[in-house]
XYZ file of C-alpha atoms in Angstrom:
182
model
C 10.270 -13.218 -17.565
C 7.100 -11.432 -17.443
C 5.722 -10.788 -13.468
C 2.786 -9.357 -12.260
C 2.775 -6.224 -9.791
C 0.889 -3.755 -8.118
C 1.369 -0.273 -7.924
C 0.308 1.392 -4.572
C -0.056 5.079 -5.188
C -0.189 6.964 -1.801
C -2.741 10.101 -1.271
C -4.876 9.960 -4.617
C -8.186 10.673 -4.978
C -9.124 11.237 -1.222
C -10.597 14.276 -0.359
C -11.042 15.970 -3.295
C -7.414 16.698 -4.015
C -4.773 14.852 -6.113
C -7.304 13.566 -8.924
C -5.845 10.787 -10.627
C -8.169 9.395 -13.264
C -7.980 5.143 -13.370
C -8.228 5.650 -16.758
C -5.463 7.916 -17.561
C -3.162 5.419 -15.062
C -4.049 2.857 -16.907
C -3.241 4.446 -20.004
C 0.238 5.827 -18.618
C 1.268 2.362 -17.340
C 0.736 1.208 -20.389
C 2.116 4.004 -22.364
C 5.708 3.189 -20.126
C 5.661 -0.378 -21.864
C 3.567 -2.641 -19.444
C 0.687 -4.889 -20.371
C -2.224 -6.636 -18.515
C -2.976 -2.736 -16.829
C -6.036 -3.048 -14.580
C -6.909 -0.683 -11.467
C -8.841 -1.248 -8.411
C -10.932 0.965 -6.759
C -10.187 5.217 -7.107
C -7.789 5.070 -4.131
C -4.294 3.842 -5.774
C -4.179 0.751 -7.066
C -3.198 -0.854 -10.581
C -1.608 -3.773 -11.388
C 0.285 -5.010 -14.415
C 2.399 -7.211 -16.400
C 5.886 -6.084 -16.942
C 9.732 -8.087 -17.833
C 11.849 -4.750 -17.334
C 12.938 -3.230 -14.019
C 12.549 -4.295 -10.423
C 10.122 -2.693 -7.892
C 12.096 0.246 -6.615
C 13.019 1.768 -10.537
C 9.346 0.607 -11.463
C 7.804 2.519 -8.672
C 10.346 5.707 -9.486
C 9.606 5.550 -13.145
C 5.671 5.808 -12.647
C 6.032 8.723 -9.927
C 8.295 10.333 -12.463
C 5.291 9.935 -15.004
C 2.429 10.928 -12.890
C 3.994 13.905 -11.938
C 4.856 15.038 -15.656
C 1.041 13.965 -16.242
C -0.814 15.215 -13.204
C 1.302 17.904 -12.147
C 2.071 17.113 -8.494
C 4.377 14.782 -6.725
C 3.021 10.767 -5.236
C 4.903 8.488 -3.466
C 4.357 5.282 -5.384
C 4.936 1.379 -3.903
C 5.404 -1.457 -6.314
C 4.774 -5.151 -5.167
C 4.865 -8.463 -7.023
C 2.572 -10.976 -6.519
C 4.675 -13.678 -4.441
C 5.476 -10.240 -1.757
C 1.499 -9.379 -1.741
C 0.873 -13.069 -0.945
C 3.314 -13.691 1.632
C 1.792 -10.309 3.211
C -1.750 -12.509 3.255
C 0.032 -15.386 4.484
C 1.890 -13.822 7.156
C -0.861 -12.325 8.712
C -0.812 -12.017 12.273
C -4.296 -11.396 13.298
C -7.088 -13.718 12.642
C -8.295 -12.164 9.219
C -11.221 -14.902 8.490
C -12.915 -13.986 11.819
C -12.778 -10.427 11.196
C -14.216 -7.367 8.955
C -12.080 -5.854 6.739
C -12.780 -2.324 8.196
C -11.004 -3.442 10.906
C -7.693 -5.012 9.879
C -5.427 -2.538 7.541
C -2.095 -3.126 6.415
C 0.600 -0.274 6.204
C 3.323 -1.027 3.436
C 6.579 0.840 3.626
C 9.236 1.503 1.053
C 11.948 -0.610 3.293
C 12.291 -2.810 6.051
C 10.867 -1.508 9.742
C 12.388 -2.103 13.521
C 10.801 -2.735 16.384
C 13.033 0.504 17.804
C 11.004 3.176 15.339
C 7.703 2.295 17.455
C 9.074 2.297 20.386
C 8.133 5.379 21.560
C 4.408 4.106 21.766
C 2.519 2.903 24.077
C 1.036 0.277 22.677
C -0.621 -1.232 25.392
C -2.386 2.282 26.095
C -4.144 1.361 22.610
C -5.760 -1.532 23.261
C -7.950 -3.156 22.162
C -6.227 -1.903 19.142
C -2.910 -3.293 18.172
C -0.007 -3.678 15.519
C 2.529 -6.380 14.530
C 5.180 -5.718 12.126
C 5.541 -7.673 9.035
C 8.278 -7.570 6.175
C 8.258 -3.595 4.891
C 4.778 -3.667 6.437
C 2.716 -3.275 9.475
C -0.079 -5.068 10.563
C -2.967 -2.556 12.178
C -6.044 -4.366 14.237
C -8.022 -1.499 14.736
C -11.948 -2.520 16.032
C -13.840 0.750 15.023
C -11.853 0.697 12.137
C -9.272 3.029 10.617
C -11.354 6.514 10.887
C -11.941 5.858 14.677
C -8.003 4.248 15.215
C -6.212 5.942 17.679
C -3.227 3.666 17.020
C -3.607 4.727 13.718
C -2.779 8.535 14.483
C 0.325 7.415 16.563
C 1.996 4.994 13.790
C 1.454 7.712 11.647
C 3.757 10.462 12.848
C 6.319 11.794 11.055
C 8.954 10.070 13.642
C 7.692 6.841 13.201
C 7.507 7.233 9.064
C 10.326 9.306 8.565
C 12.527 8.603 5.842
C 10.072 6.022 4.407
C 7.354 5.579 1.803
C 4.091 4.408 4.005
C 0.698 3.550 2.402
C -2.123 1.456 4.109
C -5.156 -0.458 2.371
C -7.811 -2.216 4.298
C -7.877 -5.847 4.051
C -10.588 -6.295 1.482
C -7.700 -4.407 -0.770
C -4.824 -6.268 0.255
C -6.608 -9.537 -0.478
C -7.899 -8.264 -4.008
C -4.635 -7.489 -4.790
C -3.135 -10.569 -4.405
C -5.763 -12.226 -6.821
C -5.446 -9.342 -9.134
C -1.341 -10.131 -9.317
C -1.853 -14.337 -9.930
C 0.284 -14.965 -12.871
């Protein structure tokens, strides 16, 4: 059975460094056997059709293939549509009533405890704030993600180590759902 995914390439094509082409990802993905290849945006994101694999030897075989193509190492994500959705779904925060600057979601390459963020402050944050979310987190940041604070914290290497960790503003994670509808 064929299923949709999306590919969530961490690190490309910010700040001048890491220069993926959409076009040449689009033509790898499909050059590994997958059909219906589309990206979104220049920050990381394809989606595509493909009835071999499951998400973890999906997302190793394309960071195999972008580094043999682009000659350095990214962490890659895959998601399938019904995971993307229930992300959407699950949401913690009232998305509807808010920009998309300020909401982001974090997806990690396994499931999350409470105990890894423990060592923040949380309430020192605020307004800002996080909820956890299955192999995601949930970031409310007001200013947005530039100005976030809480941002800097959830990212340090204690809180991510061991893990694949890639964040997309809202307007992406909602795209992506409606890019993955079968």
């Amino acid at each position: 059975m064929t299923t949709m995914y999306a590919a969530l390439l961490r690190g490309i094509n910010v700040g001048g460094g890491r220069k993926v082409p959409m076009a040449d990802l689009r033509a790898l993905l499909t050059s590994l056997g997958h059909d219906a290849v589309r990206t979104h945006l220049q920050s990381g994101q394809a989606v595509f059709a493909s009835d071999h694999g499951d998400e973890e030897s999906l997302a190793a075989e394309l960071a195999t293939a972008v580094e043999g193509r682009f000659g350095f190492p990214v962490d890659v994500l895959v998601r399938d549509h019904a995971y993307l959705k229930g992300i959407v779904e699950a949401c913690p925060f009232p998305a509807a009533e808010l920009e998309a600057r300020q909401l982001h979601v974090t997806y990690f390459s396994a499931p999350v405890d409470a105990e890894r963020f423990a060592a923040i402050d949380a309430p020192a944050f605020r307004p800002e704030e996080f909820r956890l979310g299955d192999r995601a987190l949930y970031l409310y940041a007001p200013d947005g993600l530039g100005r976030s604070k809480l941002a800097e914290a959830l990212a340090r290497p204690r809180v991510t180590k061991g893990l694949i960790a890639t964040s997309r503003n809202w307007n992406t994670v909602a795209k992506l759902v409606e890019l993955t509808r079968p």
